[in-house]
């Protein structure tokens, strides 16, 4: 059983550490460098252990952005439980949008978001160089993602909430 709760100050160090494998705690999103510790988050808990987190911010009254999402154990519904909980937590209604950035190397993440009804709004080829520059990294040579593919592109995804999302989602979690 996966439970989702709002993160408290006590969760901040854990989220910062857990975010390291996805490039945190400083993350570039929507062409801005943000510190995930400055933003609200949801935490997934199973058997009294933290097993995932979702960091978000409001971009406009009807747009919420997912800054970071991570499941510590894959394919058991943690990511879905976090994403499905978000609309109710932020008071998002039908027609509201959820947006986020991902990269071209993350085939698994792209499949996950597509399964959740997201579609590509902008595929920015070569934009990962901007991410590295904003983070102050001078990289000599290609950056290879976990799946063995070179990270080059930033892909903006968007989902427009439908009635079923607002009522709490249809996923198993
Ligand atoms: C993307 C992420 C949040 C998904 O979370 P998750 O808890 O594993 O996903 P769920 O169990 O909720 O998956 C729901 C559905 O999404 C799809 N999905 C999720 N991960 C997938 C993958 N790797 N490949 C294909 N489809 C996937 C499937 O349809 C899945 O349903 P199923 O397992 O019944 O087939 C998780 O993989 C993650 O934390 N990623 C961040 C880190 C990352 O991307 N790292 C890559 C480099 S190491």
Short mmCIF file of N, CA, C and O in Angstrom, two decimals, residues 104-172:
data_model
loop_
_atom_site.label_atom_id
_atom_site.label_comp_id
_atom_site.label_asym_id
_atom_site.label_seq_id
_atom_site.Cartn_x
_atom_site.Cartn_y
_atom_site.Cartn_z
N UNK A 104 15.75 13.34 -23.77
CA UNK A 104 15.59 12.34 -24.84
C UNK A 104 16.10 10.94 -24.46
O UNK A 104 15.71 9.96 -25.07
N UNK A 105 16.96 10.86 -23.44
CA UNK A 105 17.53 9.56 -23.09
C UNK A 105 16.59 8.73 -22.23
O UNK A 105 16.78 7.53 -22.09
N UNK A 106 15.56 9.39 -21.65
CA UNK A 106 14.71 8.72 -20.65
C UNK A 106 13.52 8.03 -21.30
O UNK A 106 12.37 8.48 -21.15
N UNK A 107 13.77 6.93 -22.01
CA UNK A 107 12.67 6.24 -22.69
C UNK A 107 11.63 5.75 -21.69
O UNK A 107 10.42 5.82 -21.95
N UNK A 108 12.10 5.27 -20.54
CA UNK A 108 11.17 4.78 -19.52
C UNK A 108 10.28 5.89 -18.99
O UNK A 108 9.07 5.72 -18.84
N UNK A 109 10.88 7.05 -18.72
CA UNK A 109 10.10 8.17 -18.21
C UNK A 109 9.10 8.64 -19.27
O UNK A 109 7.93 8.93 -18.96
N UNK A 110 9.53 8.68 -20.52
CA UNK A 110 8.61 9.10 -21.60
C UNK A 110 7.43 8.14 -21.71
O UNK A 110 6.28 8.56 -21.86
N UNK A 111 7.71 6.84 -21.59
CA UNK A 111 6.64 5.84 -21.65
C UNK A 111 5.68 6.02 -20.47
O UNK A 111 4.45 5.93 -20.63
N UNK A 112 6.25 6.29 -19.31
CA UNK A 112 5.44 6.51 -18.10
C UNK A 112 4.51 7.71 -18.30
O UNK A 112 3.30 7.62 -18.05
N UNK A 113 5.07 8.82 -18.76
CA UNK A 113 4.24 10.03 -18.90
C UNK A 113 3.20 9.86 -20.02
O UNK A 113 2.08 10.35 -19.89
N UNK A 114 3.56 9.18 -21.08
CA UNK A 114 2.58 8.94 -22.15
C UNK A 114 1.45 8.08 -21.63
O UNK A 114 0.28 8.30 -21.94
N UNK A 115 1.80 7.09 -20.83
CA UNK A 115 0.77 6.22 -20.25
C UNK A 115 -0.17 7.04 -19.37
O UNK A 115 -1.33 6.70 -19.20
N UNK A 116 0.35 8.15 -18.82
CA UNK A 116 -0.47 9.02 -17.96
C UNK A 116 -1.16 10.13 -18.75
O UNK A 116 -1.71 11.05 -18.14
N UNK A 117 -1.11 10.09 -20.06
CA UNK A 117 -1.87 11.04 -20.86
C UNK A 117 -1.13 12.31 -21.21
O UNK A 117 -1.74 13.28 -21.69
N UNK A 118 0.19 12.33 -21.00
CA UNK A 118 0.97 13.51 -21.39
C UNK A 118 1.30 13.45 -22.87
O UNK A 118 1.46 12.37 -23.44
N UNK A 119 1.44 14.62 -23.48
CA UNK A 119 1.92 14.67 -24.85
C UNK A 119 3.00 15.74 -24.98
O UNK A 119 3.13 16.63 -24.13
N UNK A 120 3.77 15.63 -26.06
CA UNK A 120 4.91 16.53 -26.26
C UNK A 120 4.40 17.89 -26.72
O UNK A 120 3.66 17.99 -27.69
N UNK A 121 4.82 18.94 -26.00
CA UNK A 121 4.49 20.30 -26.48
C UNK A 121 5.65 20.91 -27.24
O UNK A 121 5.45 21.67 -28.17
N UNK A 122 6.86 20.59 -26.79
CA UNK A 122 8.04 21.12 -27.48
C UNK A 122 9.21 20.15 -27.32
O UNK A 122 9.50 19.73 -26.20
N UNK A 123 9.82 19.81 -28.44
CA UNK A 123 11.03 18.97 -28.39
C UNK A 123 12.19 19.85 -28.81
O UNK A 123 12.33 20.19 -29.99
N UNK A 124 13.00 20.25 -27.84
CA UNK A 124 14.09 21.20 -28.12
C UNK A 124 15.39 20.44 -28.32
O UNK A 124 16.05 20.04 -27.36
N UNK A 125 15.73 20.24 -29.59
CA UNK A 125 16.95 19.48 -29.91
C UNK A 125 18.19 20.29 -29.51
O UNK A 125 18.28 21.48 -29.79
N UNK A 126 19.10 19.62 -28.84
CA UNK A 126 20.35 20.28 -28.42
C UNK A 126 20.22 21.11 -27.16
O UNK A 126 21.21 21.67 -26.69
N UNK A 127 19.00 21.20 -26.60
CA UNK A 127 18.80 22.12 -25.46
C UNK A 127 19.42 21.64 -24.16
O UNK A 127 19.47 22.39 -23.19
N UNK A 128 19.91 20.39 -24.14
CA UNK A 128 20.55 19.94 -22.90
C UNK A 128 21.82 20.74 -22.62
O UNK A 128 22.24 20.87 -21.47
N UNK A 129 22.42 21.31 -23.67
CA UNK A 129 23.60 22.17 -23.49
C UNK A 129 23.22 23.37 -22.62
O UNK A 129 24.02 23.83 -21.78
N UNK A 130 22.02 23.89 -22.80
CA UNK A 130 21.54 25.02 -21.99
C UNK A 130 21.41 24.60 -20.53
O UNK A 130 21.73 25.35 -19.61
N UNK A 131 20.92 23.37 -20.31
CA UNK A 131 20.79 22.84 -18.94
C UNK A 131 22.16 22.81 -18.26
O UNK A 131 22.33 23.27 -17.13
N UNK A 132 23.14 22.27 -18.99
CA UNK A 132 24.49 22.18 -18.42
C UNK A 132 25.05 23.57 -18.13
O UNK A 132 25.67 23.79 -17.08
N UNK A 133 24.82 24.51 -19.04
CA UNK A 133 25.33 25.87 -18.86
C UNK A 133 24.69 26.53 -17.63
O UNK A 133 25.37 27.16 -16.82
N UNK A 134 23.37 26.35 -17.48
CA UNK A 134 22.68 26.95 -16.34
C UNK A 134 23.17 26.35 -15.02
O UNK A 134 23.17 27.00 -13.99
N UNK A 135 23.58 25.08 -15.08
CA UNK A 135 24.10 24.44 -13.87
C UNK A 135 25.58 24.72 -13.65
O UNK A 135 26.17 24.30 -12.66
N UNK A 136 26.18 25.41 -14.62
CA UNK A 136 27.59 25.79 -14.48
C UNK A 136 28.56 24.67 -14.79
O UNK A 136 29.70 24.70 -14.35
N UNK A 137 28.07 23.66 -15.54
CA UNK A 137 28.95 22.54 -15.87
C UNK A 137 29.65 22.80 -17.21
O UNK A 137 28.98 23.12 -18.20
N UNK A 138 30.96 22.62 -17.22
CA UNK A 138 31.70 22.66 -18.49
C UNK A 138 32.02 21.21 -18.83
O UNK A 138 32.87 20.59 -18.20
N UNK A 139 31.27 20.65 -19.76
CA UNK A 139 31.42 19.22 -20.07
C UNK A 139 32.17 19.06 -21.38
O UNK A 139 31.82 19.68 -22.39
N UNK A 140 33.19 18.21 -21.33
CA UNK A 140 33.99 17.94 -22.52
C UNK A 140 33.55 16.58 -23.06
O UNK A 140 33.87 15.55 -22.48
N UNK A 141 32.79 16.56 -24.12
CA UNK A 141 32.31 15.29 -24.67
C UNK A 141 30.86 15.04 -24.32
O UNK A 141 30.24 15.81 -23.59
N UNK A 142 30.31 13.97 -24.86
CA UNK A 142 28.88 13.69 -24.67
C UNK A 142 28.53 13.28 -23.24
O UNK A 142 29.37 12.72 -22.53
N UNK A 143 27.30 13.60 -22.85
CA UNK A 143 26.79 13.14 -21.56
C UNK A 143 25.89 11.94 -21.84
O UNK A 143 24.93 12.05 -22.61
N UNK A 144 26.22 10.82 -21.22
CA UNK A 144 25.47 9.59 -21.48
C UNK A 144 24.49 9.33 -20.34
O UNK A 144 24.88 9.35 -19.16
N UNK A 145 23.23 9.10 -20.67
CA UNK A 145 22.22 8.82 -19.66
C UNK A 145 22.29 7.38 -19.18
O UNK A 145 23.07 6.57 -19.70
N UNK A 146 21.44 7.06 -18.19
CA UNK A 146 21.48 5.71 -17.59
C UNK A 146 21.19 4.62 -18.62
O UNK A 146 21.69 3.52 -18.52
N UNK A 147 20.37 4.95 -19.61
CA UNK A 147 19.99 3.95 -20.60
C UNK A 147 21.05 3.78 -21.69
O UNK A 147 20.85 3.02 -22.63
N UNK A 148 22.19 4.50 -21.56
CA UNK A 148 23.26 4.36 -22.52
C UNK A 148 23.15 5.31 -23.71
O UNK A 148 24.01 5.30 -24.59
N UNK A 149 22.11 6.14 -23.74
CA UNK A 149 21.95 7.09 -24.85
C UNK A 149 22.51 8.45 -24.45
O UNK A 149 22.44 8.85 -23.29
N UNK A 150 23.02 9.18 -25.45
CA UNK A 150 23.52 10.52 -25.18
C UNK A 150 22.34 11.45 -24.86
O UNK A 150 21.31 11.43 -25.54
N UNK A 151 22.53 12.26 -23.82
CA UNK A 151 21.49 13.24 -23.47
C UNK A 151 21.75 14.51 -24.28
O UNK A 151 22.80 15.14 -24.13
N UNK A 152 20.83 14.87 -25.14
CA UNK A 152 21.01 16.05 -25.98
C UNK A 152 19.80 16.99 -25.94
O UNK A 152 19.95 18.20 -26.01
N UNK A 153 18.60 16.41 -25.86
CA UNK A 153 17.38 17.19 -26.06
C UNK A 153 16.57 17.34 -24.78
O UNK A 153 16.58 16.46 -23.92
N UNK A 154 15.84 18.44 -24.72
CA UNK A 154 14.89 18.66 -23.63
C UNK A 154 13.48 18.61 -24.22
O UNK A 154 13.20 19.26 -25.23
N UNK A 155 12.64 17.80 -23.59
CA UNK A 155 11.29 17.58 -24.13
C UNK A 155 10.27 18.07 -23.11
O UNK A 155 10.25 17.62 -21.96
N UNK A 156 9.45 19.02 -23.55
CA UNK A 156 8.42 19.56 -22.66
C UNK A 156 7.13 18.76 -22.87
O UNK A 156 6.66 18.59 -24.01
N UNK A 157 6.60 18.24 -21.78
CA UNK A 157 5.37 17.45 -21.84
C UNK A 157 4.24 18.18 -21.13
O UNK A 157 4.47 18.93 -20.18
N UNK A 158 3.03 17.91 -21.56
CA UNK A 158 1.87 18.56 -20.96
C UNK A 158 0.68 17.61 -20.91
O UNK A 158 0.47 16.82 -21.85
N UNK A 159 -0.05 17.72 -19.85
CA UNK A 159 -1.31 16.99 -19.74
C UNK A 159 -2.40 17.98 -19.34
O UNK A 159 -2.20 18.79 -18.43
N UNK A 160 -3.51 17.92 -20.03
CA UNK A 160 -4.66 18.74 -19.65
C UNK A 160 -5.60 17.84 -18.86
O UNK A 160 -6.02 16.77 -19.34
N UNK A 161 -5.88 18.25 -17.64
CA UNK A 161 -6.64 17.37 -16.74
C UNK A 161 -8.07 17.18 -17.23
O UNK A 161 -8.76 18.12 -17.62
N UNK A 162 -8.48 15.93 -17.17
CA UNK A 162 -9.86 15.58 -17.49
C UNK A 162 -10.59 15.26 -16.17
O UNK A 162 -9.96 15.17 -15.12
N UNK A 163 -11.89 15.07 -16.25
CA UNK A 163 -12.67 14.81 -15.03
C UNK A 163 -12.08 13.68 -14.20
O UNK A 163 -11.97 13.76 -13.00
N UNK A 164 -11.66 12.61 -14.89
CA UNK A 164 -11.18 11.42 -14.17
C UNK A 164 -9.90 11.70 -13.39
O UNK A 164 -9.69 11.18 -12.30
N UNK A 165 -9.03 12.58 -13.92
CA UNK A 165 -7.80 12.93 -13.20
C UNK A 165 -8.12 13.72 -11.94
O UNK A 165 -7.51 13.55 -10.90
N UNK A 166 -9.08 14.61 -12.06
CA UNK A 166 -9.43 15.50 -10.96
C UNK A 166 -10.09 14.72 -9.83
O UNK A 166 -9.93 15.02 -8.65
N UNK A 167 -10.81 13.64 -10.21
CA UNK A 167 -11.46 12.82 -9.18
C UNK A 167 -10.48 11.91 -8.47
O UNK A 167 -10.83 11.22 -7.54
N UNK A 168 -9.22 11.86 -8.93
CA UNK A 168 -8.23 11.07 -8.22
C UNK A 168 -7.52 10.05 -9.05
O UNK A 168 -6.71 9.29 -8.54
N UNK A 169 -7.76 9.99 -10.34
CA UNK A 169 -7.01 9.08 -11.21
C UNK A 169 -7.63 7.71 -11.29
O UNK A 169 -8.43 7.31 -10.45
N UNK A 170 -7.19 7.00 -12.31
CA UNK A 170 -7.76 5.68 -12.55
C UNK A 170 -6.73 4.58 -12.38
O UNK A 170 -6.99 3.43 -12.66
N UNK A 171 -5.50 4.96 -11.94
CA UNK A 171 -4.45 3.95 -11.88
C UNK A 171 -4.64 3.03 -10.69
O UNK A 171 -5.34 3.36 -9.74
N UNK A 172 -3.91 1.92 -10.74
CA UNK A 172 -4.02 0.93 -9.67
C UNK A 172 -3.60 1.47 -8.32
O UNK A 172 -3.99 0.97 -7.29
#
